[in-house]
Short mmCIF file of C-alpha atoms in Angstrom, two decimals:
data_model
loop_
_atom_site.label_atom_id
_atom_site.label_comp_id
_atom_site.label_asym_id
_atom_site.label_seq_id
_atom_site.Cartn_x
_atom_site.Cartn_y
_atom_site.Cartn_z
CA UNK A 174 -6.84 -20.24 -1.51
CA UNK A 175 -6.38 -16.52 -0.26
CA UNK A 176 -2.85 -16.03 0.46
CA UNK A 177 -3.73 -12.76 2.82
CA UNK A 178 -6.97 -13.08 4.60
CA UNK A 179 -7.90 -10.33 7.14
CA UNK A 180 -11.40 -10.44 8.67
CA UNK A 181 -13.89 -8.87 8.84
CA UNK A 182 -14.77 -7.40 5.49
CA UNK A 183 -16.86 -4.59 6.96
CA UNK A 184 -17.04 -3.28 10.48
CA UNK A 185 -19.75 -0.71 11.70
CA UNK A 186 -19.27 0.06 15.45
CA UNK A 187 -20.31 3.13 17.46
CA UNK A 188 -17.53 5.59 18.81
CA UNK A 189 -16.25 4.34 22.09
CA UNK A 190 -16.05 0.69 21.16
CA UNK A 191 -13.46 -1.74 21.24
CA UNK A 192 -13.40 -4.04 17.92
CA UNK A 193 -10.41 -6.42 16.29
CA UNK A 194 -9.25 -6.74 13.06
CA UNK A 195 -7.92 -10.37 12.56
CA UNK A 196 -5.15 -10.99 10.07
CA UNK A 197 -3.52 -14.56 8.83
CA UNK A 198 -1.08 -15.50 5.05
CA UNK A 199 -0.58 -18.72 3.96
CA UNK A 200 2.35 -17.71 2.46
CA UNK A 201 5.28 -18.45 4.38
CA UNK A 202 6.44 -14.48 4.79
CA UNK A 203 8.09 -13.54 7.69
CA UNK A 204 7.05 -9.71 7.96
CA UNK A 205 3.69 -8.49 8.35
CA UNK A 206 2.10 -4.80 7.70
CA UNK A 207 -0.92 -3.16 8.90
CA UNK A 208 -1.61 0.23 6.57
CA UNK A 209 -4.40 2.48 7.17
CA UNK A 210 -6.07 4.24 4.05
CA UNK A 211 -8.11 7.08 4.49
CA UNK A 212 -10.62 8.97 2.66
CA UNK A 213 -8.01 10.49 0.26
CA UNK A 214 -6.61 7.28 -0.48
CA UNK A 215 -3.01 7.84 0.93
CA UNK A 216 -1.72 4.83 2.49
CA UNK A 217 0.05 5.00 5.56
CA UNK A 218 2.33 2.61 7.75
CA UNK A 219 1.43 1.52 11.21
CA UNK A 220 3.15 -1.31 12.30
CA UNK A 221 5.44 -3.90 10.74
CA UNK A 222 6.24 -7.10 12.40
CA UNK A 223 9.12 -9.48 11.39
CA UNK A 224 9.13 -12.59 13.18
CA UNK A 225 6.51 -11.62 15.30
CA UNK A 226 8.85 -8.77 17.03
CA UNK A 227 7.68 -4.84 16.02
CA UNK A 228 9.94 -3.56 13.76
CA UNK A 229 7.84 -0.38 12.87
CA UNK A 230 5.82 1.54 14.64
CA UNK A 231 4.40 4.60 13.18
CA UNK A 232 3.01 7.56 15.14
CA UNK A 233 -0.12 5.66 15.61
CA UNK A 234 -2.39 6.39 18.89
CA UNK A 235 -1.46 3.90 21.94
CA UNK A 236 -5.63 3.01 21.04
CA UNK A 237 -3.83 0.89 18.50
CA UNK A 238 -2.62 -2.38 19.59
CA UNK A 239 -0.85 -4.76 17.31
CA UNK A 240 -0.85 -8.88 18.16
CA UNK A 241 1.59 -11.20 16.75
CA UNK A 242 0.78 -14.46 17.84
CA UNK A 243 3.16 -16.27 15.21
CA UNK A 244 4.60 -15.35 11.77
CA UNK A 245 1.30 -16.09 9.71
CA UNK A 246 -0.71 -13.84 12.43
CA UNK A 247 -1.25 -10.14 13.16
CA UNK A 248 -4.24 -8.66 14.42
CA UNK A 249 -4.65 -5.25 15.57
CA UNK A 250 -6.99 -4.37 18.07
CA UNK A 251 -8.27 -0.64 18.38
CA UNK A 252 -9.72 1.02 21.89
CA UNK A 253 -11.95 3.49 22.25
CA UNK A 254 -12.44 4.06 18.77
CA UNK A 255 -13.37 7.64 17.56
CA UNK A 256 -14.84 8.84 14.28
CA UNK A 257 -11.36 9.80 13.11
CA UNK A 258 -10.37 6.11 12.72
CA UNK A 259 -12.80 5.61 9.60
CA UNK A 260 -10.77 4.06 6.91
CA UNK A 261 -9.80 0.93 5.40
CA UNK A 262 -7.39 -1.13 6.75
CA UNK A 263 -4.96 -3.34 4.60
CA UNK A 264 -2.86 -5.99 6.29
CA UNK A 265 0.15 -7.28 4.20
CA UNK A 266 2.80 -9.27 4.33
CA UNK A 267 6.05 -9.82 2.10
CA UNK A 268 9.31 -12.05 2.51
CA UNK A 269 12.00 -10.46 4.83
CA UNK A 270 12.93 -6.56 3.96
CA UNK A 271 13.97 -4.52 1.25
CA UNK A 272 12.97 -5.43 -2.24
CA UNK A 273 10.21 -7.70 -1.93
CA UNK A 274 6.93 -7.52 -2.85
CA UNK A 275 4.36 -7.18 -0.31
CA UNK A 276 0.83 -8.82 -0.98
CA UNK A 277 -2.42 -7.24 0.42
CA UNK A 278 -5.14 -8.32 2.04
CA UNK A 279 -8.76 -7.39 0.54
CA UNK A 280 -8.60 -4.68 3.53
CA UNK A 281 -11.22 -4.42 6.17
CA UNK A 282 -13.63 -0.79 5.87
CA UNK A 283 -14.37 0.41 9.41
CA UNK A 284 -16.66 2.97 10.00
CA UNK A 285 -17.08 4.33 13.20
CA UNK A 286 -20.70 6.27 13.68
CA UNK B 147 8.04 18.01 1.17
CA UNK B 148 6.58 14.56 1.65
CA UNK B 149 8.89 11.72 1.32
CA UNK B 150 7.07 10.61 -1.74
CA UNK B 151 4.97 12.44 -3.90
CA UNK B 152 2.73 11.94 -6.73
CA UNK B 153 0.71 13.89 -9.26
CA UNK B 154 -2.79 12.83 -8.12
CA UNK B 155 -4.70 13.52 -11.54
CA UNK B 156 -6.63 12.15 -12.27
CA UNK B 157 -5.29 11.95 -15.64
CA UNK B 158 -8.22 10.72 -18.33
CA UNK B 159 -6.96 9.49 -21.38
CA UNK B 160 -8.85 7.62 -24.69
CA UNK B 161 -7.28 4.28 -25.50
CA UNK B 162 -4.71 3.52 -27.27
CA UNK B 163 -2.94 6.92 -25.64
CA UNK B 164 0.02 6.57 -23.96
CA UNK B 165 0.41 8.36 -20.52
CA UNK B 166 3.37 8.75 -18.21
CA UNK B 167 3.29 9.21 -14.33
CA UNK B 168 6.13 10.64 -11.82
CA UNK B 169 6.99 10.08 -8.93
CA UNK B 170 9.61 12.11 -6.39
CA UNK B 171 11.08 10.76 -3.59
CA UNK B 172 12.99 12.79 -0.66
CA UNK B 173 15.42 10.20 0.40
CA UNK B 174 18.62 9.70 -1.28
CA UNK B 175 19.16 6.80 0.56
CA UNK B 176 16.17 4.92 -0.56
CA UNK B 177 17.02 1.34 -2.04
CA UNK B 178 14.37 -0.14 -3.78
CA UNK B 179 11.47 0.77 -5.67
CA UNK B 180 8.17 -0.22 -7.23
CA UNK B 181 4.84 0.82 -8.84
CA UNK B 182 1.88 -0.86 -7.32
CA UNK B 183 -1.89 -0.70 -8.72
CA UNK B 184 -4.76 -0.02 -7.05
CA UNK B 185 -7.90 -0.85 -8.35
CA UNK B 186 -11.18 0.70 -6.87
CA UNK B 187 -12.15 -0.70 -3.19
CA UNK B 188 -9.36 -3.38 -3.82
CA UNK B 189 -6.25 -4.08 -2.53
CA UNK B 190 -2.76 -2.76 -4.05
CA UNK B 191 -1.19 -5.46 -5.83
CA UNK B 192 2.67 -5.04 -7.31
CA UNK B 193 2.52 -3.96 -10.52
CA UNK B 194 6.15 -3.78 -11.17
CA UNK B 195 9.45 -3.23 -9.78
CA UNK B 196 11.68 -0.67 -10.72
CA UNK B 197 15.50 -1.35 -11.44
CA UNK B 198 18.74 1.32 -12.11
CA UNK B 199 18.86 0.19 -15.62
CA UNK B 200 14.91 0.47 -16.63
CA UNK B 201 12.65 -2.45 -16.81
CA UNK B 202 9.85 -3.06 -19.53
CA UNK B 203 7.08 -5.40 -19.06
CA UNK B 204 5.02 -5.38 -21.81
CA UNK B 205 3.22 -2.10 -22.36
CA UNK B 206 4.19 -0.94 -19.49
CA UNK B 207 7.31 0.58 -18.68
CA UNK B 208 9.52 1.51 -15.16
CA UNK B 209 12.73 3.84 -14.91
CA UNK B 210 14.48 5.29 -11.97
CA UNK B 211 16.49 8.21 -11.74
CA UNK B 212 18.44 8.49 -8.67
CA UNK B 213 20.42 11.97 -9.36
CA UNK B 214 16.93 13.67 -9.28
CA UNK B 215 15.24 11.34 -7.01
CA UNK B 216 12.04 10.73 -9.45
CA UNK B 217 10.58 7.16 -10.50
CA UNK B 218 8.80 7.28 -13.90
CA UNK B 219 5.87 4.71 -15.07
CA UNK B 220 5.10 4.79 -18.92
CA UNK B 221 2.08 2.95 -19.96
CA UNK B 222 1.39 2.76 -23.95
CA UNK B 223 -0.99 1.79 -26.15
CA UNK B 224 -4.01 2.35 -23.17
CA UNK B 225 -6.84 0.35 -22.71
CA UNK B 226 -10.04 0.79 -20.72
CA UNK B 227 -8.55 -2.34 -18.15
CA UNK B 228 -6.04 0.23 -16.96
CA UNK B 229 -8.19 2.46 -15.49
CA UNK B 230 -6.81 2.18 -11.81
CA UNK B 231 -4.84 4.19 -9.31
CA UNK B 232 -1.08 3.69 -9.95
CA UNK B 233 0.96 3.72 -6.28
CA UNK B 234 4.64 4.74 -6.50
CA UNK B 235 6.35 2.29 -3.77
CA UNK B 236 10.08 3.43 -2.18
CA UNK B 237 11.60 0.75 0.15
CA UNK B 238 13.79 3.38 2.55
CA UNK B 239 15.89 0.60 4.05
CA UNK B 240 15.30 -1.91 6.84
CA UNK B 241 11.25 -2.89 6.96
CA UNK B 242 10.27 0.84 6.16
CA UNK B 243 8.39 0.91 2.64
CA UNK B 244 6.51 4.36 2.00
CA UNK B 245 3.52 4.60 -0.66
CA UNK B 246 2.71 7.88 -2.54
CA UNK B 247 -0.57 8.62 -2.37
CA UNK B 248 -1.36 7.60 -6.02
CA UNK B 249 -1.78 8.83 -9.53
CA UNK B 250 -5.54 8.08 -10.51
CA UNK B 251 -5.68 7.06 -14.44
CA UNK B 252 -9.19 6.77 -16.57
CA UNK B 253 -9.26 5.26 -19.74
CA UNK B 254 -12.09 6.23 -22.15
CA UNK B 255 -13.51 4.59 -25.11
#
């Protein structure tokens, strides 16, 4: 049973779109992460959510909208999208703050043509 | 200076070598810290945490020095399973955790 399960997989969309990125754990965690991962590999912050309220939110374009419905939810939702935003996403989520270890999701590939 | 930094490599190594990574970090307030692996088109996944006193876990080893604001990762006795990118983690306080950009290792037969 996945603990962090972010769908989809894949996404190929052409610049301008609007697309989703759904996100759920199973895990009980109260904090959530989006990271972006770009084509040099360095992972970056977005947002963080703990108990559905934004904790963190990184210098990320206002195109990037974050949706906490509950604790075991976050989706991000991305405007307009431009060929910049290519990357792989990774949605985590760990127990409270400092210290913990934060699990991953498989991490959704979006490439924008 | 980036807030955490890593040697990229890659670093390419036969087995059975050991091979040690570093990592510097910018803030001397940072509290907690870790060394995640990354294996190709997967997901990071905690390899270890890294404590004041040094922690071992297995072959692997984690030490922290705070006076020079460096993380170290020792791996001995290599083997071709390994072969990953190795993510120095640094918890800065409250929710904020920042990743280094990763230290790529190959293991060769």
């Amino acid at each position: 049973d996945t603990a962090v399960s972010q769908t989809p997989k894949y996404l190929v969309t052409q610049m301008g779109n609007d697309k989703s990125i759904k996100c759920e754990q199973n895990l009980g965690h109260d904090t959530m992460y989006w990271y972006k991962q770009d084509s040099k590999k360095f992972l970056k912050i977005m947002f963080s959510y703990n108990n559905k309220e934004l904790i963190i939110n990184e210098t990320v374009p206002n195109r990037f909208s974050p949706k906490s419905p509950d604790k075991a939810h976050l989706n991000l939702h991305i405007n307009s999208l431009e060929l910049g935003d290519s990357a792989v996403y990774f949605c985590a989520s760990s127990l409270g703050q400092v210290g913990n270890e934060a699990f991953f999701g498989q991490g959704t590939r979006l490439t924008v043509v | 200076r980036k807030e955490v930094e890593q040697d990229p490599g890659p670093f390419n190594v036969p087995e059975g070598a050991t091979v040690a990574f570093n990592c510097t970090y910018s803030n001397s307030a940072s509290q907690s810290f870790f060394w995640y692996r990354q294996d190709c088109r997967k997901e990071p996944k905690l390899l270890m945490s890294v404590y004041s006193s040094g922690n071992e876990d297995g072959r692997f080893t984690a030490q922290l020095n705070r006076a020079s604001q460096y993380i170290s990762l020792l791996i001995r006795d290599s083997k071709l399973s390994d072969s990953a990118t190795y993510l120095c983690v640094v918890h800065t306080g409250g929710f904020k955790t920042i990743f280094g950009a990763g230290t790529r290792l190959f293991v060769k037969a």
